[in-house]
Amino acid sequence: MRAFREAVEKRDLDAVEALLAEDVVFSSPVVFKPYTGKAMTAAILREVIEVFEDFRYARELEGGDGRDHALVFTARVGDREIEGCDFLHVGEDGLIDALTVMVRPLSGAQALAAAMGARFDAIARQAQAGQETRSAGRTR
């Protein structure tokens, strides 16, 4: 998905968040259980963009129906080089309803898990604040 790729490359997390469905499911490369919801997914993405250094997309693949996309990337976490892929599924409304991230090698995934684990309290606070903001906007 070109819009997602361009927003990530520009580090425009507001634009990334705008592309997410409210009930998006985010599957992490380092946690078994997926995370559900726009607020949590956006909070995770806001932190991971800070953790990844020298991040760049190398190529983009699209499924035949235009709803499935794979964005292959490289990055670094500390001294660990990472190769990975963002798998996106776009719902009928044009918003991303599923985002699965995979990374290799194992040592890179472990470095990512440690770095993100250290930030999880901040992620949870951001997600809660984002959810409260969206809830307040719906009650107006």
CSV table of N, CA and C in Angstrom, one decimal:
chain,number,residue,atom,x,y,z
A,1,MET,N,0.9,-1.2,0.0
A,1,MET,CA,0.0,0.0,0.0
A,1,MET,C,0.9,1.2,0.0
A,2,ARG,N,0.8,1.9,-1.1
A,2,ARG,CA,1.7,3.1,-1.3
A,2,ARG,C,1.5,4.2,-0.2
A,3,ALA,N,0.3,4.5,0.2
A,3,ALA,CA,0.1,5.5,1.2
A,3,ALA,C,0.7,5.2,2.5
A,4,PHE,N,0.6,3.9,3.0
A,4,PHE,CA,1.2,3.5,4.2
A,4,PHE,C,2.8,3.6,4.1
A,5,ARG,N,3.3,3.1,3.0
A,5,ARG,CA,4.7,3.1,2.8
A,5,ARG,C,5.3,4.5,2.9
A,6,GLU,N,4.6,5.4,2.1
A,6,GLU,CA,5.1,6.8,2.1
A,6,GLU,C,5.0,7.5,3.5
A,7,ALA,N,3.9,7.2,4.2
A,7,ALA,CA,3.7,7.8,5.5
A,7,ALA,C,4.8,7.3,6.5
A,8,VAL,N,5.1,6.0,6.4
A,8,VAL,CA,6.2,5.5,7.3
A,8,VAL,C,7.5,6.1,6.9
A,9,GLU,N,7.8,6.1,5.6
A,9,GLU,CA,9.1,6.7,5.2
A,9,GLU,C,9.3,8.1,5.6
A,10,LYS,N,8.2,8.9,5.6
A,10,LYS,CA,8.2,10.3,6.0
A,10,LYS,C,8.1,10.4,7.6
A,11,ARG,N,7.9,9.3,8.3
A,11,ARG,CA,7.8,9.3,9.7
A,11,ARG,C,6.5,10.1,10.1
A,12,ASP,N,5.5,10.1,9.3
A,12,ASP,CA,4.3,10.8,9.5
A,12,ASP,C,3.3,9.8,10.2
A,13,LEU,N,3.4,9.7,11.5
A,13,LEU,CA,2.6,8.7,12.2
A,13,LEU,C,1.1,9.1,12.3
A,14,ASP,N,0.8,10.4,12.1
A,14,ASP,CA,-0.6,10.8,12.1
A,14,ASP,C,-1.3,10.2,10.8
A,15,ALA,N,-0.5,10.3,9.7
A,15,ALA,CA,-1.0,9.8,8.4
A,15,ALA,C,-1.1,8.2,8.5
A,16,VAL,N,-0.1,7.6,9.1
A,16,VAL,CA,-0.2,6.1,9.3
A,16,VAL,C,-1.5,5.8,10.1
A,17,GLU,N,-1.7,6.5,11.2
A,17,GLU,CA,-2.9,6.2,12.0
A,17,GLU,C,-4.2,6.4,11.2
A,18,ALA,N,-4.2,7.4,10.4
A,18,ALA,CA,-5.4,7.6,9.6
A,18,ALA,C,-5.8,6.5,8.6
A,19,LEU,N,-4.8,5.7,8.3
A,19,LEU,CA,-5.0,4.6,7.4
A,19,LEU,C,-5.4,3.3,8.1
A,20,LEU,N,-5.5,3.3,9.4
A,20,LEU,CA,-5.9,2.1,10.2
A,20,LEU,C,-7.3,2.1,10.5
A,21,ALA,N,-7.9,0.9,10.3
A,21,ALA,CA,-9.3,0.7,10.7
A,21,ALA,C,-9.4,0.7,12.2
A,22,GLU,N,-10.6,1.1,12.8
A,22,GLU,CA,-10.8,1.1,14.2
A,22,GLU,C,-10.5,-0.2,14.9
A,23,ASP,N,-10.8,-1.3,14.2
A,23,ASP,CA,-10.7,-2.7,14.7
A,23,ASP,C,-9.5,-3.4,14.1
A,24,VAL,N,-8.5,-2.7,13.7
A,24,VAL,CA,-7.3,-3.3,13.1
A,24,VAL,C,-6.7,-4.3,14.0
A,25,VAL,N,-6.2,-5.4,13.5
A,25,VAL,CA,-5.5,-6.4,14.3
A,25,VAL,C,-4.0,-6.4,13.9
A,26,PHE,N,-3.2,-6.1,14.9
A,26,PHE,CA,-1.7,-6.0,14.8
A,26,PHE,C,-1.1,-7.3,15.4
A,27,SER,N,-0.4,-8.0,14.5
A,27,SER,CA,0.4,-9.2,15.0
A,27,SER,C,1.8,-8.9,15.0
A,28,SER,N,2.4,-8.9,16.2
A,28,SER,CA,3.8,-8.6,16.4
A,28,SER,C,4.7,-9.7,16.1
A,29,PRO,N,6.0,-9.4,15.7
A,29,PRO,CA,6.9,-10.5,15.5
A,29,PRO,C,7.4,-11.1,16.8
A,30,VAL,N,7.2,-10.5,17.9
A,30,VAL,CA,7.8,-10.9,19.2
A,30,VAL,C,6.8,-11.3,20.3
A,31,VAL,N,5.5,-11.2,20.0
A,31,VAL,CA,4.4,-11.5,21.0
A,31,VAL,C,3.4,-12.4,20.3
A,32,PHE,N,3.0,-13.4,21.1
A,32,PHE,CA,2.1,-14.5,20.5
A,32,PHE,C,0.7,-13.9,20.2
A,33,LYS,N,0.2,-13.2,21.2
A,33,LYS,CA,-1.2,-12.8,21.1
A,33,LYS,C,-1.3,-11.5,20.3
A,34,PRO,N,-2.2,-11.4,19.3
A,34,PRO,CA,-2.3,-10.1,18.5
A,34,PRO,C,-2.9,-9.0,19.4
A,35,TYR,N,-2.6,-7.8,19.0
A,35,TYR,CA,-3.2,-6.6,19.6
A,35,TYR,C,-4.4,-6.1,18.7
A,36,THR,N,-5.5,-5.7,19.3
A,36,THR,CA,-6.6,-5.2,18.5
A,36,THR,C,-6.9,-3.8,18.8
A,37,GLY,N,-7.2,-3.0,17.7
A,37,GLY,CA,-7.6,-1.7,17.9
A,37,GLY,C,-6.6,-0.6,17.3
A,38,LYS,N,-7.2,0.4,16.9
A,38,LYS,CA,-6.4,1.5,16.2
A,38,LYS,C,-5.5,2.2,17.3
A,39,ALA,N,-6.0,2.4,18.5
A,39,ALA,CA,-5.2,3.2,19.5
A,39,ALA,C,-3.9,2.4,19.8
A,40,MET,N,-4.1,1.1,20.1
A,40,MET,CA,-2.9,0.3,20.5
A,40,MET,C,-1.9,0.1,19.3
A,41,THR,N,-2.5,-0.2,18.1
A,41,THR,CA,-1.6,-0.3,17.0
A,41,THR,C,-0.8,0.9,16.7
A,42,ALA,N,-1.5,2.1,16.7
A,42,ALA,CA,-0.8,3.4,16.5
A,42,ALA,C,0.3,3.6,17.5
A,43,ALA,N,0.0,3.3,18.8
A,43,ALA,CA,0.9,3.5,19.9
A,43,ALA,C,2.2,2.6,19.6
A,44,ILE,N,2.0,1.4,19.2
A,44,ILE,CA,3.1,0.5,19.0
A,44,ILE,C,3.9,1.0,17.8
A,45,LEU,N,3.3,1.5,16.8
A,45,LEU,CA,4.0,2.0,15.6
A,45,LEU,C,4.8,3.2,15.9
A,46,ARG,N,4.2,4.1,16.8
A,46,ARG,CA,4.9,5.3,17.2
A,46,ARG,C,6.2,5.0,17.9
A,47,GLU,N,6.2,3.9,18.7
A,47,GLU,CA,7.4,3.6,19.4
A,47,GLU,C,8.4,2.8,18.5
A,48,VAL,N,7.9,1.9,17.7
A,48,VAL,CA,8.8,1.1,16.9
A,48,VAL,C,9.6,1.9,15.9
A,49,ILE,N,9.0,3.0,15.5
A,49,ILE,CA,9.7,3.9,14.5
A,49,ILE,C,10.8,4.6,15.2
A,50,GLU,N,10.8,4.7,16.5
A,50,GLU,CA,11.9,5.3,17.3
A,50,GLU,C,13.0,4.2,17.6
A,51,VAL,N,12.5,3.0,17.7
A,51,VAL,CA,13.5,1.9,18.0
A,51,VAL,C,14.3,1.5,16.7
A,52,PHE,N,13.6,1.4,15.6
A,52,PHE,CA,14.3,1.1,14.4
A,52,PHE,C,15.2,2.2,13.9
A,53,GLU,N,16.4,1.9,13.6
A,53,GLU,CA,17.4,2.9,13.1
A,53,GLU,C,17.7,2.5,11.6
A,54,ASP,N,18.0,3.4,10.8
A,54,ASP,CA,18.3,3.2,9.4
A,54,ASP,C,17.2,2.4,8.7
A,55,PHE,N,15.9,2.7,9.1
A,55,PHE,CA,14.8,1.9,8.5
A,55,PHE,C,14.6,2.3,7.0
A,56,ARG,N,14.4,1.4,6.2
A,56,ARG,CA,14.0,1.7,4.8
A,56,ARG,C,13.3,0.5,4.2
A,57,TYR,N,12.3,0.8,3.4
A,57,TYR,CA,11.6,-0.2,2.6
A,57,TYR,C,12.4,-0.5,1.4
A,58,ALA,N,12.6,-1.8,1.1
A,58,ALA,CA,13.4,-2.3,0.0
A,58,ALA,C,12.5,-2.6,-1.2
A,59,ARG,N,11.3,-3.1,-1.0
A,59,ARG,CA,10.4,-3.4,-2.1
A,59,ARG,C,9.0,-3.6,-1.6
A,60,GLU,N,8.1,-3.6,-2.5
A,60,GLU,CA,6.7,-3.7,-2.2
A,60,GLU,C,6.0,-4.7,-3.1
A,61,LEU,N,5.2,-5.6,-2.6
A,61,LEU,CA,4.5,-6.6,-3.3
A,61,LEU,C,3.0,-6.5,-3.1
A,62,GLU,N,2.2,-6.7,-4.1
A,62,GLU,CA,0.8,-6.6,-4.0
A,62,GLU,C,0.1,-7.9,-4.5
A,63,GLY,N,-0.9,-8.3,-3.8
A,63,GLY,CA,-1.7,-9.4,-4.2
A,63,GLY,C,-2.6,-9.0,-5.4
A,64,GLY,N,-3.1,-10.0,-6.1
A,64,GLY,CA,-3.9,-9.8,-7.3
A,64,GLY,C,-5.2,-9.0,-7.1
A,65,ASP,N,-5.8,-9.1,-5.9
A,65,ASP,CA,-7.0,-8.4,-5.7
A,65,ASP,C,-6.8,-6.9,-5.1
A,66,GLY,N,-5.5,-6.6,-4.9
A,66,GLY,CA,-5.2,-5.2,-4.4
A,66,GLY,C,-5.5,-5.0,-3.0
A,67,ARG,N,-5.9,-6.0,-2.3
A,67,ARG,CA,-6.2,-5.9,-0.8
A,67,ARG,C,-5.1,-6.4,0.1
A,68,ASP,N,-4.1,-7.2,-0.5
A,68,ASP,CA,-3.0,-7.7,0.3
A,68,ASP,C,-1.7,-7.1,-0.2
A,69,HIS,N,-0.9,-6.7,0.7
A,69,HIS,CA,0.4,-6.0,0.4
A,69,HIS,C,1.4,-6.6,1.3
A,70,ALA,N,2.7,-6.6,0.8
A,70,ALA,CA,3.8,-7.0,1.6
A,70,ALA,C,4.9,-5.9,1.3
A,71,LEU,N,5.4,-5.3,2.4
A,71,LEU,CA,6.4,-4.3,2.3
A,71,LEU,C,7.7,-4.8,3.0
A,72,VAL,N,8.7,-5.1,2.2
A,72,VAL,CA,9.9,-5.7,2.7
A,72,VAL,C,10.8,-4.6,3.2
A,73,PHE,N,11.4,-4.7,4.4
A,73,PHE,CA,12.2,-3.6,4.9
A,73,PHE,C,13.5,-4.1,5.5
A,74,THR,N,14.4,-3.2,5.7
A,74,THR,CA,15.7,-3.4,6.5
A,74,THR,C,15.7,-2.3,7.6
A,75,ALA,N,16.4,-2.7,8.7
A,75,ALA,CA,16.5,-1.7,9.8
A,75,ALA,C,17.6,-2.2,10.7
A,76,ARG,N,17.9,-1.5,11.7
A,76,ARG,CA,18.8,-1.9,12.7
A,76,ARG,C,18.2,-1.6,14.1
A,77,VAL,N,18.5,-2.4,15.0
A,77,VAL,CA,18.2,-2.2,16.5
A,77,VAL,C,19.5,-2.4,17.2
A,78,GLY,N,20.0,-1.3,17.7
A,78,GLY,CA,21.4,-1.3,18.3
A,78,GLY,C,22.4,-1.8,17.3
A,79,ASP,N,23.1,-2.9,17.6
A,79,ASP,CA,24.1,-3.4,16.6
A,79,ASP,C,23.5,-4.6,15.8
A,80,ARG,N,22.2,-4.8,15.9
A,80,ARG,CA,21.6,-5.9,15.1
A,80,ARG,C,20.9,-5.5,13.9
A,81,GLU,N,21.3,-6.0,12.7
A,81,GLU,CA,20.7,-5.8,11.5
A,81,GLU,C,19.4,-6.6,11.4
A,82,ILE,N,18.4,-6.1,10.9
A,82,ILE,CA,17.1,-6.8,10.8
A,82,ILE,C,16.6,-6.7,9.3
A,83,GLU,N,16.0,-7.8,8.9
A,83,GLU,CA,15.3,-7.8,7.6
A,83,GLU,C,13.8,-8.2,8.1
A,84,GLY,N,12.9,-7.6,7.5
A,84,GLY,CA,11.5,-7.8,7.9
A,84,GLY,C,10.5,-7.6,6.8
A,85,CYS,N,9.3,-7.8,7.1
A,85,CYS,CA,8.2,-7.6,6.2
A,85,CYS,C,6.9,-7.2,6.9
A,86,ASP,N,6.3,-6.1,6.4
A,86,ASP,CA,5.0,-5.7,6.9
A,86,ASP,C,3.9,-6.3,6.0
A,87,PHE,N,3.1,-7.2,6.5
A,87,PHE,CA,2.0,-7.7,5.7
A,87,PHE,C,0.7,-6.9,6.0
A,88,LEU,N,0.1,-6.3,5.0
A,88,LEU,CA,-1.1,-5.5,5.2
A,88,LEU,C,-2.3,-6.1,4.5
A,89,HIS,N,-3.4,-6.0,5.2
A,89,HIS,CA,-4.7,-6.4,4.5
A,89,HIS,C,-5.6,-5.1,4.6
A,90,VAL,N,-6.2,-4.8,3.5
A,90,VAL,CA,-7.0,-3.6,3.4
A,90,VAL,C,-8.5,-4.1,3.3
A,91,GLY,N,-9.3,-3.6,4.2
A,91,GLY,CA,-10.7,-3.9,4.2
A,91,GLY,C,-11.5,-3.3,3.0
A,92,GLU,N,-12.8,-3.6,3.0
A,92,GLU,CA,-13.6,-3.0,1.9
A,92,GLU,C,-13.7,-1.5,2.0
A,93,ASP,N,-13.5,-0.9,3.2
A,93,ASP,CA,-13.5,0.5,3.3
A,93,ASP,C,-12.2,1.2,2.9
A,94,GLY,N,-11.2,0.4,2.5
A,94,GLY,CA,-9.9,1.0,2.1
A,94,GLY,C,-9.0,1.2,3.2
A,95,LEU,N,-9.3,0.9,4.5
A,95,LEU,CA,-8.5,1.0,5.6
A,95,LEU,C,-7.8,-0.3,6.0
A,96,ILE,N,-6.6,-0.2,6.6
A,96,ILE,CA,-5.9,-1.4,7.0
A,96,ILE,C,-6.6,-2.1,8.1
A,97,ASP,N,-7.0,-3.3,7.9
A,97,ASP,CA,-7.7,-4.0,9.0
A,97,ASP,C,-6.8,-5.1,9.6
A,98,ALA,N,-5.7,-5.4,9.0
A,98,ALA,CA,-4.7,-6.4,9.6
A,98,ALA,C,-3.3,-6.0,9.2
A,99,LEU,N,-2.4,-6.0,10.2
A,99,LEU,CA,-1.0,-5.7,10.0
A,99,LEU,C,-0.2,-6.7,10.7
A,100,THR,N,0.6,-7.5,10.0
A,100,THR,CA,1.4,-8.5,10.6
A,100,THR,C,2.8,-8.2,10.2
A,101,VAL,N,3.7,-8.2,11.2
A,101,VAL,CA,5.1,-7.9,11.0
A,101,VAL,C,5.9,-9.1,11.3
A,102,MET,N,6.9,-9.4,10.5
A,102,MET,CA,7.8,-10.5,10.7
A,102,MET,C,9.2,-10.0,10.5
A,103,VAL,N,10.1,-10.5,11.4
A,103,VAL,CA,11.5,-10.1,11.3
A,103,VAL,C,12.5,-11.3,11.4
A,104,ARG,N,13.6,-11.1,10.9
A,104,ARG,CA,14.7,-12.1,11.1
A,104,ARG,C,16.0,-11.3,11.2
A,105,PRO,N,17.1,-11.8,11.6
A,105,PRO,CA,17.2,-13.1,12.3
A,105,PRO,C,16.7,-13.1,13.7
A,106,LEU,N,16.8,-14.2,14.4
A,106,LEU,CA,16.4,-14.4,15.8
A,106,LEU,C,17.0,-13.3,16.7
A,107,SER,N,18.3,-13.1,16.5
A,107,SER,CA,19.0,-12.1,17.4
A,107,SER,C,18.4,-10.7,17.2
A,108,GLY,N,18.0,-10.4,15.9
A,108,GLY,CA,17.4,-9.1,15.7
A,108,GLY,C,16.0,-9.0,16.3
A,109,ALA,N,15.2,-10.1,16.2
A,109,ALA,CA,13.9,-10.2,16.9
A,109,ALA,C,14.1,-10.1,18.4
A,110,GLN,N,15.1,-10.7,18.9
A,110,GLN,CA,15.3,-10.6,20.4
A,110,GLN,C,15.7,-9.1,20.8
A,111,ALA,N,16.5,-8.5,20.0
A,111,ALA,CA,16.9,-7.1,20.3
A,111,ALA,C,15.6,-6.2,20.2
A,112,LEU,N,14.8,-6.5,19.2
A,112,LEU,CA,13.5,-5.7,19.0
A,112,LEU,C,12.6,-5.9,20.2
A,113,ALA,N,12.5,-7.2,20.6
A,113,ALA,CA,11.6,-7.5,21.8
A,113,ALA,C,12.1,-6.8,23.0
A,114,ALA,N,13.4,-6.8,23.3
A,114,ALA,CA,13.9,-6.1,24.4
A,114,ALA,C,13.7,-4.6,24.4
A,115,ALA,N,13.9,-4.0,23.2
A,115,ALA,CA,13.7,-2.6,23.1
A,115,ALA,C,12.3,-2.2,23.2
A,116,MET,N,11.4,-2.9,22.6
A,116,MET,CA,10.0,-2.6,22.7
A,116,MET,C,9.4,-2.9,24.1
A,117,GLY,N,9.9,-4.0,24.7
A,117,GLY,CA,9.5,-4.3,26.1
A,117,GLY,C,9.8,-3.2,27.0
A,118,ALA,N,10.9,-2.6,26.9
A,118,ALA,CA,11.3,-1.5,27.8
A,118,ALA,C,10.4,-0.3,27.6
A,119,ARG,N,9.7,-0.2,26.5
A,119,ARG,CA,8.8,0.9,26.2
A,119,ARG,C,7.3,0.6,26.3
A,120,PHE,N,7.0,-0.6,26.8
A,120,PHE,CA,5.6,-1.1,26.8
A,120,PHE,C,4.7,-0.2,27.7
A,121,ASP,N,5.2,0.2,28.8
A,121,ASP,CA,4.4,1.1,29.7
A,121,ASP,C,4.0,2.4,28.9
A,122,ALA,N,4.9,3.0,28.2
A,122,ALA,CA,4.6,4.2,27.4
A,122,ALA,C,3.6,3.8,26.3
A,123,ILE,N,3.8,2.7,25.7
A,123,ILE,CA,2.8,2.3,24.7
A,123,ILE,C,1.4,2.2,25.2
A,124,ALA,N,1.3,1.5,26.4
A,124,ALA,CA,0.0,1.3,27.0
A,124,ALA,C,-0.6,2.7,27.3
A,125,ARG,N,0.2,3.6,27.8
A,125,ARG,CA,-0.4,4.9,28.2
A,125,ARG,C,-0.8,5.7,26.9
A,126,GLN,N,0.0,5.6,25.8
A,126,GLN,CA,-0.4,6.2,24.6
A,126,GLN,C,-1.7,5.6,24.0
A,127,ALA,N,-1.8,4.3,24.1
A,127,ALA,CA,-3.0,3.7,23.6
A,127,ALA,C,-4.2,4.1,24.4
A,128,GLN,N,-4.1,4.2,25.7
A,128,GLN,CA,-5.2,4.6,26.5
A,128,GLN,C,-5.6,6.0,26.2
A,129,ALA,N,-4.7,6.9,26.1
A,129,ALA,CA,-5.0,8.3,25.7
A,129,ALA,C,-5.6,8.4,24.4
A,130,GLY,N,-5.1,7.6,23.4
A,130,GLY,CA,-5.7,7.6,22.1
A,130,GLY,C,-7.1,7.1,22.1
A,131,GLN,N,-7.4,6.1,22.8
A,131,GLN,CA,-8.7,5.5,22.9
A,131,GLN,C,-9.7,6.5,23.6
A,132,GLU,N,-9.2,7.2,24.6
A,132,GLU,CA,-10.1,8.2,25.3
A,132,GLU,C,-10.4,9.3,24.4
A,133,THR,N,-9.4,9.8,23.6
A,133,THR,CA,-9.6,10.9,22.7
A,133,THR,C,-10.6,10.5,21.6
A,134,ARG,N,-10.5,9.3,21.1
A,134,ARG,CA,-11.5,8.8,20.1
A,134,ARG,C,-12.9,8.7,20.7
A,135,SER,N,-13.0,8.2,21.9
A,135,SER,CA,-14.3,8.0,22.6
A,135,SER,C,-14.9,9.4,22.8
A,136,ALA,N,-14.1,10.3,23.3
A,136,ALA,CA,-14.7,11.7,23.5
A,136,ALA,C,-15.2,12.3,22.2
A,137,GLY,N,-14.5,12.0,21.1
A,137,GLY,CA,-14.9,12.6,19.8
A,137,GLY,C,-16.2,12.0,19.3
A,138,ARG,N,-16.5,10.7,19.7
A,138,ARG,CA,-17.7,10.1,19.3
A,138,ARG,C,-18.9,10.5,20.1
A,139,THR,N,-18.7,11.0,21.3
A,139,THR,CA,-19.8,11.4,22.1
A,139,THR,C,-20.2,12.9,21.9
A,140,ARG,N,-19.6,13.6,21.1
A,140,ARG,CA,-19.9,15.0,20.8
A,140,ARG,C,-21.0,15.1,19.8
